[in-house]
PDB file of C-alpha atoms and ligand atoms in Angstrom:
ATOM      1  CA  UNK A   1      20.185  13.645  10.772  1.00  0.00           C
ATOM      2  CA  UNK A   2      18.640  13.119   7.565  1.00  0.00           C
ATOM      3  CA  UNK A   3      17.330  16.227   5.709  1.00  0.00           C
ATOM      4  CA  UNK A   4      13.581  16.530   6.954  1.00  0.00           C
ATOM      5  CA  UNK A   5      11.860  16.400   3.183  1.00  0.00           C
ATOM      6  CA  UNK A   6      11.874  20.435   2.346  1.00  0.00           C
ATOM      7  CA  UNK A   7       8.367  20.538   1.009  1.00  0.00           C
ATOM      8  CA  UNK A   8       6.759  18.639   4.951  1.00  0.00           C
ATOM      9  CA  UNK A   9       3.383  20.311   4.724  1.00  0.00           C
ATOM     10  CA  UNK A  10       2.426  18.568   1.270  1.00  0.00           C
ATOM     11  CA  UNK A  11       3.742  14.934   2.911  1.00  0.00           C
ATOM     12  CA  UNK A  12       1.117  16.060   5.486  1.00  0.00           C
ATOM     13  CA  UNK A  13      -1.414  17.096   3.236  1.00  0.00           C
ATOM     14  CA  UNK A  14      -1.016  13.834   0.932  1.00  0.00           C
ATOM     15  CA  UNK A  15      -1.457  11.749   3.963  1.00  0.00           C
ATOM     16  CA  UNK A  16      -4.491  13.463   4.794  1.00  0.00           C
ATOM     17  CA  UNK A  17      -5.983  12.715   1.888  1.00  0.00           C
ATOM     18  CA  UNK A  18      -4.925   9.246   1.643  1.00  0.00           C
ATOM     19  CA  UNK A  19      -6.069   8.616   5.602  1.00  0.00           C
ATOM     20  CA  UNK A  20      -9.281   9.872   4.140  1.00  0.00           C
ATOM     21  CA  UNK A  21      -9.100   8.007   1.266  1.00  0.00           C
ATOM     22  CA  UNK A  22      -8.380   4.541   3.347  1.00  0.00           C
ATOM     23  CA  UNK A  23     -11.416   5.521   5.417  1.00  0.00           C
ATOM     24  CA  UNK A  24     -13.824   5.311   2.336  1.00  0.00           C
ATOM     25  CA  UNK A  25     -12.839   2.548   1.220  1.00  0.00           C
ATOM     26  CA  UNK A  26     -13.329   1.015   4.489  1.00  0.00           C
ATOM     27  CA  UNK A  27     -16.712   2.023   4.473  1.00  0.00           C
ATOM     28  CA  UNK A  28     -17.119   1.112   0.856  1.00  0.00           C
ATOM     29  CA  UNK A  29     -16.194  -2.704   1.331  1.00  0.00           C
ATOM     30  CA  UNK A  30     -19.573  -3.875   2.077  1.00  0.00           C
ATOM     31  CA  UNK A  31     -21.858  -7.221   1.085  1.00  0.00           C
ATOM     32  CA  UNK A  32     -22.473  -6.966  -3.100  1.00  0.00           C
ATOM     33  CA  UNK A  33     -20.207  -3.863  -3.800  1.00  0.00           C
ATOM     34  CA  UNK A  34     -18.126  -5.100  -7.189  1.00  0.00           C
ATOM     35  CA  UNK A  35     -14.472  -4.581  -5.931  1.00  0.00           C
ATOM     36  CA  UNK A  36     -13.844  -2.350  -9.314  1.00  0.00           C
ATOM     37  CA  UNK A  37     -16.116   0.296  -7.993  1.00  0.00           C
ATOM     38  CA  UNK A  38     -14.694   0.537  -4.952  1.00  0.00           C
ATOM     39  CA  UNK A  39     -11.237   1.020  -6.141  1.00  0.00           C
ATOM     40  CA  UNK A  40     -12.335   3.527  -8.626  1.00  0.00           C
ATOM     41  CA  UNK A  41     -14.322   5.260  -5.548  1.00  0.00           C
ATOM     42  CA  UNK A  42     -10.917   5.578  -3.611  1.00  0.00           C
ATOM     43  CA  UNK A  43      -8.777   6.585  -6.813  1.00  0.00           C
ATOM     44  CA  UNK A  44     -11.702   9.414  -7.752  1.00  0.00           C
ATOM     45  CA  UNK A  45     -11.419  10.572  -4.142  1.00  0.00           C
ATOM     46  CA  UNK A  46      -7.802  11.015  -4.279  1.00  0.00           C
ATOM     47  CA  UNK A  47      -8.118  12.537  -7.695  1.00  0.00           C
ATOM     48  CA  UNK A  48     -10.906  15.039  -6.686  1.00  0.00           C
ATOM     49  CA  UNK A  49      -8.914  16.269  -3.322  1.00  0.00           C
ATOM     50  CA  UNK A  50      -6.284  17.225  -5.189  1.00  0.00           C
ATOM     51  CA  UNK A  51      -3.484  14.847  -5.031  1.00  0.00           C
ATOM     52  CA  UNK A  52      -2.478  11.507  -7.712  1.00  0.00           C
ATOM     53  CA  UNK A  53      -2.982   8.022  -6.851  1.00  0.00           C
ATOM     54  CA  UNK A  54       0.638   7.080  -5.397  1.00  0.00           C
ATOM     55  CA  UNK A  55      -0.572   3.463  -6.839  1.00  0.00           C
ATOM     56  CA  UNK A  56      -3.810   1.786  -7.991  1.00  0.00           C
ATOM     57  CA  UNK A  57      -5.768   0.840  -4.734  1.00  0.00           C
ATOM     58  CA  UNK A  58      -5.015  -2.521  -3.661  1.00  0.00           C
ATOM     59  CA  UNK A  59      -8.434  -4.575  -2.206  1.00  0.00           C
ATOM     60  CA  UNK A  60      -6.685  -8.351  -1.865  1.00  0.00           C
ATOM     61  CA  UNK A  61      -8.830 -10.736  -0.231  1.00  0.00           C
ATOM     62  CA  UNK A  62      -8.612 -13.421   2.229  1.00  0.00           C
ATOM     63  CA  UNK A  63      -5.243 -15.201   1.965  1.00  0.00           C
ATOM     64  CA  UNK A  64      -4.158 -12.464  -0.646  1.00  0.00           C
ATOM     65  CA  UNK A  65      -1.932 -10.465   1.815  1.00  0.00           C
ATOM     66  CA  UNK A  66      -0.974  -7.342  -0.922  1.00  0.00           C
ATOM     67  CA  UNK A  67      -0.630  -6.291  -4.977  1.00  0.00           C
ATOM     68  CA  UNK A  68      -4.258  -6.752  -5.720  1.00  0.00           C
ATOM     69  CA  UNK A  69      -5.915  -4.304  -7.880  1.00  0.00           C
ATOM     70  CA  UNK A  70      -8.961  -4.712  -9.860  1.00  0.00           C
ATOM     71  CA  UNK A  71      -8.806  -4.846 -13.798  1.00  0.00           C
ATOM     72  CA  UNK A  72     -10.970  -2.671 -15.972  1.00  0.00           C
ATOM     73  CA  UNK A  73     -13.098  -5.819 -16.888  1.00  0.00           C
ATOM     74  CA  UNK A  74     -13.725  -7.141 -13.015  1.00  0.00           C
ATOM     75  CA  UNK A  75     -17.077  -7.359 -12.187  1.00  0.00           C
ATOM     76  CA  UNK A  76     -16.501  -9.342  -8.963  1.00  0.00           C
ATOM     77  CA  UNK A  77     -18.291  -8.462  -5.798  1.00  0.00           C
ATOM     78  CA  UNK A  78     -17.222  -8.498  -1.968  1.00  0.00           C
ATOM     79  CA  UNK A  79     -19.111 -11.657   0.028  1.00  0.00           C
ATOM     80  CA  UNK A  80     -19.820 -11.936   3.759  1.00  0.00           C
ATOM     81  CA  UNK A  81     -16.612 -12.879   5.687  1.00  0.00           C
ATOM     82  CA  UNK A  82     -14.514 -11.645   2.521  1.00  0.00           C
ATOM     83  CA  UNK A  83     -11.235  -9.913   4.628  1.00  0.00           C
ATOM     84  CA  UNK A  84     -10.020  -6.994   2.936  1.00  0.00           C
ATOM     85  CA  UNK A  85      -7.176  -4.746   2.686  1.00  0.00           C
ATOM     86  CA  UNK A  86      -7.799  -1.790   1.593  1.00  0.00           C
ATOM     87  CA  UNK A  87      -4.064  -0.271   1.075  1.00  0.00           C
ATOM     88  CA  UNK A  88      -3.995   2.893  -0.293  1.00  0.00           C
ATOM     89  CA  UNK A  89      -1.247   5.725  -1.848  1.00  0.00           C
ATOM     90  CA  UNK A  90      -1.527   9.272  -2.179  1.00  0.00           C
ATOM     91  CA  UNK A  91       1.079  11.661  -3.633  1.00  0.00           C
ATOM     92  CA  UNK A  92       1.194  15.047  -4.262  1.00  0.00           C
ATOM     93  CA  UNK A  93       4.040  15.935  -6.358  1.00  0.00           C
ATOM     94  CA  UNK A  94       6.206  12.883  -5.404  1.00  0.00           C
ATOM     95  CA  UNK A  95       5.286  13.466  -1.578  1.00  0.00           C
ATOM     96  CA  UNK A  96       3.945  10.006  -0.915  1.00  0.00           C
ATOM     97  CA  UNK A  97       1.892   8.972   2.003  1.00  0.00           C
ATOM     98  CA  UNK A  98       1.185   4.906   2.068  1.00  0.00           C
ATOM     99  CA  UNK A  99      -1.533   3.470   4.501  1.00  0.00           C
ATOM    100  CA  UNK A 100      -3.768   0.655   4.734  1.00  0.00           C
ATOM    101  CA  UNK A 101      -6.383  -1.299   7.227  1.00  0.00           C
ATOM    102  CA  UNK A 102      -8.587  -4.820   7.412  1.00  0.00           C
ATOM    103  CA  UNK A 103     -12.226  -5.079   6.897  1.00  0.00           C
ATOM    104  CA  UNK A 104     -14.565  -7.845   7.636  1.00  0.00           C
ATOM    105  CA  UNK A 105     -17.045  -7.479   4.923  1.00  0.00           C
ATOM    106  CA  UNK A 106     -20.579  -7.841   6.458  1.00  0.00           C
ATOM    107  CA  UNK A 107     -19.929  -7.209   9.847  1.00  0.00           C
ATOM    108  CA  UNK A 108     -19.649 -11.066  11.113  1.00  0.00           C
ATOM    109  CA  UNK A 109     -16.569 -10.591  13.431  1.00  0.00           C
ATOM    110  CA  UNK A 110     -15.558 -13.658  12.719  1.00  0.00           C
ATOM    111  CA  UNK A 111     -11.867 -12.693  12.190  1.00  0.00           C
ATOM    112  CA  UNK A 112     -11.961  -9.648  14.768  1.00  0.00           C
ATOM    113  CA  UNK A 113      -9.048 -11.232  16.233  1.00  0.00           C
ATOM    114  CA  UNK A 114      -6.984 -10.802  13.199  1.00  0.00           C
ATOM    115  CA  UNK A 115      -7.696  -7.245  12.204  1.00  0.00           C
ATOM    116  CA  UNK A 116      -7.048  -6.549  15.793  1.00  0.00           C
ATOM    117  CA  UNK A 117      -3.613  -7.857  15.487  1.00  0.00           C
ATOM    118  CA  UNK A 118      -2.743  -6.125  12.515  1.00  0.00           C
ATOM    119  CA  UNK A 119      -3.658  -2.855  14.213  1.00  0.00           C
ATOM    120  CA  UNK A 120      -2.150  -3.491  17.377  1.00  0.00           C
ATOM    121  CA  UNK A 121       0.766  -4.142  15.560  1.00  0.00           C
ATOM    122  CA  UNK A 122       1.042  -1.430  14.073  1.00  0.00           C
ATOM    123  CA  UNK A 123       0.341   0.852  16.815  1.00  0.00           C
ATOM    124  CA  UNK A 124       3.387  -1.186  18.720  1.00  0.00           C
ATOM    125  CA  UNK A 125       5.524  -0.452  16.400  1.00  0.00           C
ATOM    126  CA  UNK A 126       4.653   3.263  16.141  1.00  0.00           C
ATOM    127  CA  UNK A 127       5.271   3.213  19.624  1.00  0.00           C
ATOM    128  CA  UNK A 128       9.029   2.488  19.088  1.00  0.00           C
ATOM    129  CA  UNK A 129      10.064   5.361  16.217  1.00  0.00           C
ATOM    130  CA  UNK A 130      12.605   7.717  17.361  1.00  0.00           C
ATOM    131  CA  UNK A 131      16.063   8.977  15.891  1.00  0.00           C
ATOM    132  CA  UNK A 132      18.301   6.389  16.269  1.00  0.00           C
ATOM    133  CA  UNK A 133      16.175   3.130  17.397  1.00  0.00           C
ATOM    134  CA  UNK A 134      17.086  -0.134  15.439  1.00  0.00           C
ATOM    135  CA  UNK A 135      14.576  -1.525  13.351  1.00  0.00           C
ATOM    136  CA  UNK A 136      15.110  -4.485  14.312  1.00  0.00           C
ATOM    137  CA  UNK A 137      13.298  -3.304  17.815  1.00  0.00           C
ATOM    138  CA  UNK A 138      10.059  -2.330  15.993  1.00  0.00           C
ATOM    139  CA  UNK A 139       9.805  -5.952  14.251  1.00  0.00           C
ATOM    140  CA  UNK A 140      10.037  -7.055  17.416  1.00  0.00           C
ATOM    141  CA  UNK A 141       7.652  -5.069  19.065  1.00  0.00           C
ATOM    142  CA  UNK A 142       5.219  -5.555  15.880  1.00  0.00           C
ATOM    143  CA  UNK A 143       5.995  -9.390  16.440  1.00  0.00           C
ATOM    144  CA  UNK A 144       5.253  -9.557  20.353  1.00  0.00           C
ATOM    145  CA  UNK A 145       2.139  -7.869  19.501  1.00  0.00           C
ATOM    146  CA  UNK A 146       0.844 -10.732  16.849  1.00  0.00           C
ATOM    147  CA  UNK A 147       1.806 -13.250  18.643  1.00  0.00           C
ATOM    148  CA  UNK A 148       0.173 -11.868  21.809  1.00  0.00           C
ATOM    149  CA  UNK A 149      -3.148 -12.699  20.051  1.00  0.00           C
ATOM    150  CA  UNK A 150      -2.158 -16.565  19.311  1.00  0.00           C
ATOM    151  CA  UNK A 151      -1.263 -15.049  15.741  1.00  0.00           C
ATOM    152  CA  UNK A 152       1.661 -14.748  13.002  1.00  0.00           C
ATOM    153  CA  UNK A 153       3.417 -12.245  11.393  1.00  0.00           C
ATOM    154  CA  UNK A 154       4.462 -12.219   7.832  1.00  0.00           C
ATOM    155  CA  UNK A 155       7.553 -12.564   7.820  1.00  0.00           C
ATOM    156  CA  UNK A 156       8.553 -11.982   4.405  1.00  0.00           C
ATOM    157  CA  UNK A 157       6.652  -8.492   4.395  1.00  0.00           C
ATOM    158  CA  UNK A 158       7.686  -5.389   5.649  1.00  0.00           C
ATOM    159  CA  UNK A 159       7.439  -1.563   6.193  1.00  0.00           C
ATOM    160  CA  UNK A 160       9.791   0.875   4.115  1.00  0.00           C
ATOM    161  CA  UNK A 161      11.386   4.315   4.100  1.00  0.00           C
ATOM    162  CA  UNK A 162       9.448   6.607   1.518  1.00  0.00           C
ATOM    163  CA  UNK A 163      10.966   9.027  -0.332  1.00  0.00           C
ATOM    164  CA  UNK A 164      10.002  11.705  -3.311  1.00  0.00           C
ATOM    165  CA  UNK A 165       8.811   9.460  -5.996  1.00  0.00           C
ATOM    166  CA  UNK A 166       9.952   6.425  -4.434  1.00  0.00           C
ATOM    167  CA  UNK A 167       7.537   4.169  -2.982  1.00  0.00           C
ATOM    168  CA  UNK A 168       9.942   2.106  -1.242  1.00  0.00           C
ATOM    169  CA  UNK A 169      13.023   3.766  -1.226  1.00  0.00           C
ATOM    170  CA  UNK A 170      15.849   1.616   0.404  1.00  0.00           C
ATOM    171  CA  UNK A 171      15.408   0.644   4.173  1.00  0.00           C
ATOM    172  CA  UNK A 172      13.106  -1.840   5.211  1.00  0.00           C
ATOM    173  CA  UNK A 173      10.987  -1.818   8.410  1.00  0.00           C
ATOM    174  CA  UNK A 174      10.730  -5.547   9.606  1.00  0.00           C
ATOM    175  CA  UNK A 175       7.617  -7.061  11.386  1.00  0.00           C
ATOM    176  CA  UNK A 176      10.020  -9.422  13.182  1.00  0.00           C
ATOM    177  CA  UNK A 177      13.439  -9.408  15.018  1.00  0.00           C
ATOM    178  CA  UNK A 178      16.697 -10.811  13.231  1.00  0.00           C
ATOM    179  CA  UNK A 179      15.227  -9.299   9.641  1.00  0.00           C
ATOM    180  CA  UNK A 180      17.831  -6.011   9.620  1.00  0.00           C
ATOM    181  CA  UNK A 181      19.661  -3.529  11.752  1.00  0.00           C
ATOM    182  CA  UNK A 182      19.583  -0.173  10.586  1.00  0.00           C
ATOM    183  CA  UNK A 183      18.414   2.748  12.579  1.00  0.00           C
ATOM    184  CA  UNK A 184      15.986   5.362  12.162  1.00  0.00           C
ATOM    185  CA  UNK A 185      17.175   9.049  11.173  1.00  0.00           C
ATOM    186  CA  UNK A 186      15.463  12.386  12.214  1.00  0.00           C
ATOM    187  CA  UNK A 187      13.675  13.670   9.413  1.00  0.00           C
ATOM    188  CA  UNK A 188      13.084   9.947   7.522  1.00  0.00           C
ATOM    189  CA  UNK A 189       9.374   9.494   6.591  1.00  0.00           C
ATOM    190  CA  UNK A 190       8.462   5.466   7.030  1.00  0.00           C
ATOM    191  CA  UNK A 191       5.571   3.190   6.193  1.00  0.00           C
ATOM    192  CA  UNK A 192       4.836   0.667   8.784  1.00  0.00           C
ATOM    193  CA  UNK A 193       3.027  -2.433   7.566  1.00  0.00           C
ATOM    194  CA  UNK A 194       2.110  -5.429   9.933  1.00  0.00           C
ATOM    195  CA  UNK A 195       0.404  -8.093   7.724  1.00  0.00           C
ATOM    196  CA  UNK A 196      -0.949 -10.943  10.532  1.00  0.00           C
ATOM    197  CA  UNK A 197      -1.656 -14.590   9.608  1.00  0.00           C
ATOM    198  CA  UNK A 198      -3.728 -17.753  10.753  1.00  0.00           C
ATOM    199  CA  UNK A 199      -1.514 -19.642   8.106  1.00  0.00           C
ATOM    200  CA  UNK A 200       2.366 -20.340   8.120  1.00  0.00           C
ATOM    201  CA  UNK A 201       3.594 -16.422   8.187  1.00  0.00           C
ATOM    202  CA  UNK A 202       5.304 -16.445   5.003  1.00  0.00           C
ATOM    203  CA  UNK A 203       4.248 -15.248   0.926  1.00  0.00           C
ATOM    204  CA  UNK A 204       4.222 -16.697  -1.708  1.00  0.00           C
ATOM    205  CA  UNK A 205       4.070 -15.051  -5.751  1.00  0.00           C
ATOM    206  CA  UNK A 206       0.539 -15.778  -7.031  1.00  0.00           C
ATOM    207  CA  UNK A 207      -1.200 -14.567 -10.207  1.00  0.00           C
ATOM    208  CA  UNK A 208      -0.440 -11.162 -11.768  1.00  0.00           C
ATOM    209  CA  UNK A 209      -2.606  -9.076  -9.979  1.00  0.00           C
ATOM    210  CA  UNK A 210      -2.782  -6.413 -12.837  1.00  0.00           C
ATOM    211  CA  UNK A 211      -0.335  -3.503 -11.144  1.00  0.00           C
ATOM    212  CA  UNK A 212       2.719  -2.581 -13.241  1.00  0.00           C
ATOM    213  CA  UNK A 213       5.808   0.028 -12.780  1.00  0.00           C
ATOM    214  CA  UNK A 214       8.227   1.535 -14.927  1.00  0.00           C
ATOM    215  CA  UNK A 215      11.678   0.493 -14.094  1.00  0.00           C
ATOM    216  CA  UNK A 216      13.236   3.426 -15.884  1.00  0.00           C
ATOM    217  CA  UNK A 217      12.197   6.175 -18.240  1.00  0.00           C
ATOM    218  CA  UNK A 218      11.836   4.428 -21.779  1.00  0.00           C
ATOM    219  CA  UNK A 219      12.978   7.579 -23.146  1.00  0.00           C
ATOM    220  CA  UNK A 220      11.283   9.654 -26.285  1.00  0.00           C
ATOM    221  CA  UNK A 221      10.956   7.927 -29.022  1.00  0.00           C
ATOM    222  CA  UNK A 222       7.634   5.997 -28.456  1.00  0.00           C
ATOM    223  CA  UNK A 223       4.980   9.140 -27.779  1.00  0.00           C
ATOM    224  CA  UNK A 224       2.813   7.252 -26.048  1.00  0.00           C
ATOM    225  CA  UNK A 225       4.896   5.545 -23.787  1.00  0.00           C
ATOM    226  CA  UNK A 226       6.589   8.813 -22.951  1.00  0.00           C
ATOM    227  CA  UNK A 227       3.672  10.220 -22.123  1.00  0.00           C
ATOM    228  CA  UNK A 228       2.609   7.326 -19.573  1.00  0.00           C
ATOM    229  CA  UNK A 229       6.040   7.666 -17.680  1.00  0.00           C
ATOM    230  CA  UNK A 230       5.637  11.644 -17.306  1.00  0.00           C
ATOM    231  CA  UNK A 231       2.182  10.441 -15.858  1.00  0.00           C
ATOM    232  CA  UNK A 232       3.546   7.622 -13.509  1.00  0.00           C
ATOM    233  CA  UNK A 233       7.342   7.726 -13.593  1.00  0.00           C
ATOM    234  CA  UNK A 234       8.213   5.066 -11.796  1.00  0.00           C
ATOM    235  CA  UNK A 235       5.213   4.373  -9.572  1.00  0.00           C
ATOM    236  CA  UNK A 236       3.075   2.071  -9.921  1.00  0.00           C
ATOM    237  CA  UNK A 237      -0.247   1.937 -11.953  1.00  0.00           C
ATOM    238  CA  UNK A 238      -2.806  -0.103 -13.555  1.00  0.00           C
ATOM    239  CA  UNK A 239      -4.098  -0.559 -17.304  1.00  0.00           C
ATOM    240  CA  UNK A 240      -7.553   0.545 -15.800  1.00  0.00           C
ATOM    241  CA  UNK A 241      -5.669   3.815 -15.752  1.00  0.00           C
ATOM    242  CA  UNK A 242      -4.165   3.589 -19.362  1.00  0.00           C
ATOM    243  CA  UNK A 243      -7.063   1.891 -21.378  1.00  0.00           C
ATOM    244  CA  UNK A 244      -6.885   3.471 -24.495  1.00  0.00           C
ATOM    245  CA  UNK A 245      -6.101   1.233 -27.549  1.00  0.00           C
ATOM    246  CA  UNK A 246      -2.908   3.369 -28.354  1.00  0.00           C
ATOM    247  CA  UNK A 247      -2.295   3.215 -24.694  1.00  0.00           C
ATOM    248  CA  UNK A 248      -2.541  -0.821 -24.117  1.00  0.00           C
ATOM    249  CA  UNK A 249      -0.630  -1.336 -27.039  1.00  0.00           C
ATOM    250  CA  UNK A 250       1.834   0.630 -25.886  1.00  0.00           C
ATOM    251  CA  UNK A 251       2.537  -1.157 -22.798  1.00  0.00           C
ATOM    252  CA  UNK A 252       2.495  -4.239 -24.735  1.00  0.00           C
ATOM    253  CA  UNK A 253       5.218  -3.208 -26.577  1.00  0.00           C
ATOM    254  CA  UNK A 254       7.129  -1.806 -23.409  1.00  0.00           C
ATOM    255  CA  UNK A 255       6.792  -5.337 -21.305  1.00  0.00           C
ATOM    256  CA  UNK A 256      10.460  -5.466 -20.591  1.00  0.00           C
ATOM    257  CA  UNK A 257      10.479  -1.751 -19.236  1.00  0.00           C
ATOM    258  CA  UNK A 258       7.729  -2.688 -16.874  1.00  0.00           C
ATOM    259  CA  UNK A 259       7.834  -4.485 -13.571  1.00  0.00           C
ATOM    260  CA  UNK A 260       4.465  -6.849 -13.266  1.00  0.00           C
ATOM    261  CA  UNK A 261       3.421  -7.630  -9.708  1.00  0.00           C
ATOM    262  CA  UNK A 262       2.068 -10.744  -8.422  1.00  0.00           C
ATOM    263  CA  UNK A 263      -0.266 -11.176  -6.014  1.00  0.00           C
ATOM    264  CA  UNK A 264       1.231 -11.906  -2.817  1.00  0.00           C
ATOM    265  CA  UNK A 265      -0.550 -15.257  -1.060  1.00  0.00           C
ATOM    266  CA  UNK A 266      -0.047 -16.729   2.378  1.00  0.00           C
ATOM    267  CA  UNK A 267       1.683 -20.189   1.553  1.00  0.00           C
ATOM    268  CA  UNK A 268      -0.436 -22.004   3.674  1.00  0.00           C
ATOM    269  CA  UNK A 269      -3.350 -20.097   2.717  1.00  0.00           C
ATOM    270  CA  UNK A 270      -4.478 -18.469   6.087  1.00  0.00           C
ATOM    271  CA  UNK A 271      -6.083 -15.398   6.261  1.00  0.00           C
ATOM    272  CA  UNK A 272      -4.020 -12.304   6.411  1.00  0.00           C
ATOM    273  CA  UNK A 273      -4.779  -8.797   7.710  1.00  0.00           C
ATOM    274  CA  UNK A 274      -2.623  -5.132   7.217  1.00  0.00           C
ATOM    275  CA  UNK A 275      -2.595  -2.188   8.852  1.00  0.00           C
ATOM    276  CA  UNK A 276      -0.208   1.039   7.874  1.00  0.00           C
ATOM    277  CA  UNK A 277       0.737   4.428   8.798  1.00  0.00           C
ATOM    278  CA  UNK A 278       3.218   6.328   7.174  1.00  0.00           C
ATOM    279  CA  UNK A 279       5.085   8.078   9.900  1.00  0.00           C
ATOM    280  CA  UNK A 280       7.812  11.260  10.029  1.00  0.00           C
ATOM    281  CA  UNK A 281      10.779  10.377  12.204  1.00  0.00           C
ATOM    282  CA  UNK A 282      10.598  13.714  14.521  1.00  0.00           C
ATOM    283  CA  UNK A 283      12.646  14.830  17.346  1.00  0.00           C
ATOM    284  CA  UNK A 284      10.581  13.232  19.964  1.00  0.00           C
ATOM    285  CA  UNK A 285       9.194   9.922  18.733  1.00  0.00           C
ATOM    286  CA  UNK A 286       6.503   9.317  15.517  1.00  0.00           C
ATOM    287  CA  UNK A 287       4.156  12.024  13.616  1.00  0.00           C
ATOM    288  CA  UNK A 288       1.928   9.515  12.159  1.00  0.00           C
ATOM    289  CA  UNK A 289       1.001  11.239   9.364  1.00  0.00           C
ATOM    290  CA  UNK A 290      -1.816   8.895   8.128  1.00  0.00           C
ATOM    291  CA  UNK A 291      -3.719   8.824  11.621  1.00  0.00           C
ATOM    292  CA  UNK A 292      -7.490   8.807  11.499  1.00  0.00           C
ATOM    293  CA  UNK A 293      -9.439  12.033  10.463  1.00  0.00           C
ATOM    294  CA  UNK A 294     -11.931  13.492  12.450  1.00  0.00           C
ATOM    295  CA  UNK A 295     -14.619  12.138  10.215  1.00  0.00           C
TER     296      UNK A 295
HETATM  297 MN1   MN B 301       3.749   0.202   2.093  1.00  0.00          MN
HETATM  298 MN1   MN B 302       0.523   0.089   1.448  1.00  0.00          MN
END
């Protein structure tokens, strides 16, 4: 048994917020809302309950399946049909909770089938958490349940364990059989993310989609960047969260300390829904800590 994390009622409390979090930024995602707003609506939420931004709220579009943030200078808008994912972190001192789900933008239904998917998935997956199951059995189950609707899952995507501080922290959650074989452990808190595709199933690196991490402290000697990593340590962020002159030039400078992210794209360009939960491994099956508020 893995050490349940010691400090279980803020993981609870940082989902919470993040669940609530995902669930305005559902509602924000509408026809003619600029996509910078709505991240900065989700990140002020966060912000105002309480907790950090665990990263900068990711709204990819379309074929983008993940690692989309807007930049401070984005003055797109969403469009009718535009299928969004709004995935979204919370921590509260290091106690992460990671959780995401689809919107159609404009209500056309037109890929209801897709978003469906994605949360079956997830919920079939959920369904299979308990000390000591294989992974591999909840990529299956997350597979069977994509397919079921004529669909594909990503292959090269995947849930993770979480851990204080650490996003993904070592053991990966598959969303199809024959992708790993460890089990689950009593007291583990998970992310599991289905990402389901009309295209080929599989990701490709796209443009830099303006999130960044540290990859280790950079130490004292440049002020400014010290300061940054005691903000983010090695999370990630966004320069629409360190836009001061000092603060840009600064990262410049640290380019080789920092991991960029690319935008993740379907290869064949199909659309691609996401839905996550971050979930304690209990005694008796999954506390999905990210479920739906009352709200
Ligand atoms: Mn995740
Ligand atoms: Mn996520």
């Amino acid at each position: 048994m893995a050490p349940y994390p010691e400090d279980l009622p803020r993981w609870r409390e940082a989902a919470r917020i993040a669940s609530k979090a995902r669930e305005l930024g559902m509602r924000r995602t509408v026809t003619g809302a600029r996509r910078r707003d709505v991240a900065e609506a989700i990140e002020s939420f966060i912000r105002d309950a309480g907790a950090e931004p665990a990263f900068p709220a990711n709204l990819s579009r379309n074929d983008e399946a993940a690692h989309y943030t807007p930049s401070s200078d984005d003055e797109a808008v969403f469009e009718v049909g535009d299928l969004v994912k709004v995935d979204v972190g919370a921590h509260l001192d290091g106690a992460i909770a990671d959780t995401a789900d689809t919107v159609e933008v404009g209500g056309t239904h037109r890929h209801e089938n897709l978003v469906r998917a994605a949360r079956d998935a997830v919920r079939a997956g959920i369904a299979q958490v308990r000390p000591g199951v294989s992974v591999d059995e909840i990529g299956r189950a997350i597979a069977e349940a994509i397919r079921a609707r004529g669909l594909k899952p990503v292959v090269d995507l995947s849930g993770h364990s979480i851990e204080r501080y650490l996003l993904h922290a070592g053991k990966t959650i598959p969303n199809v059989p024959g992708h790993g074989d460890a089990t689950l452990v009593e007291g583990e808190v998970i992310a599991i993310e289905p990402f389901a595709t009309n295209g080929m199933g599989s990701i490709g690196n796209g443009p830099f989609g303006n999130i960044v991490r540290f990859r280790r402290d950079p130490g004292p000697s440049d002020p400014v960047l010290a300061r940054l990593y005691g903000r983010f340590r090695t999370l990630p962020f966004t320069s629409r969260w360190a836009d001061a002159p000092e603060e840009r030039e600064a990262l410049r400078r640290a380019r080789r300390t920092l991991q960029a992210y690319p935008v993740f794209v379907e290869r064949a360009h199909g659309l691609v829904a996401q839905a996550e939960h971050t979930v304690l491994v209990a005694a008796t099956g999954a506390e999905v800590l990210s479920a739906p508020t009352d709200e």
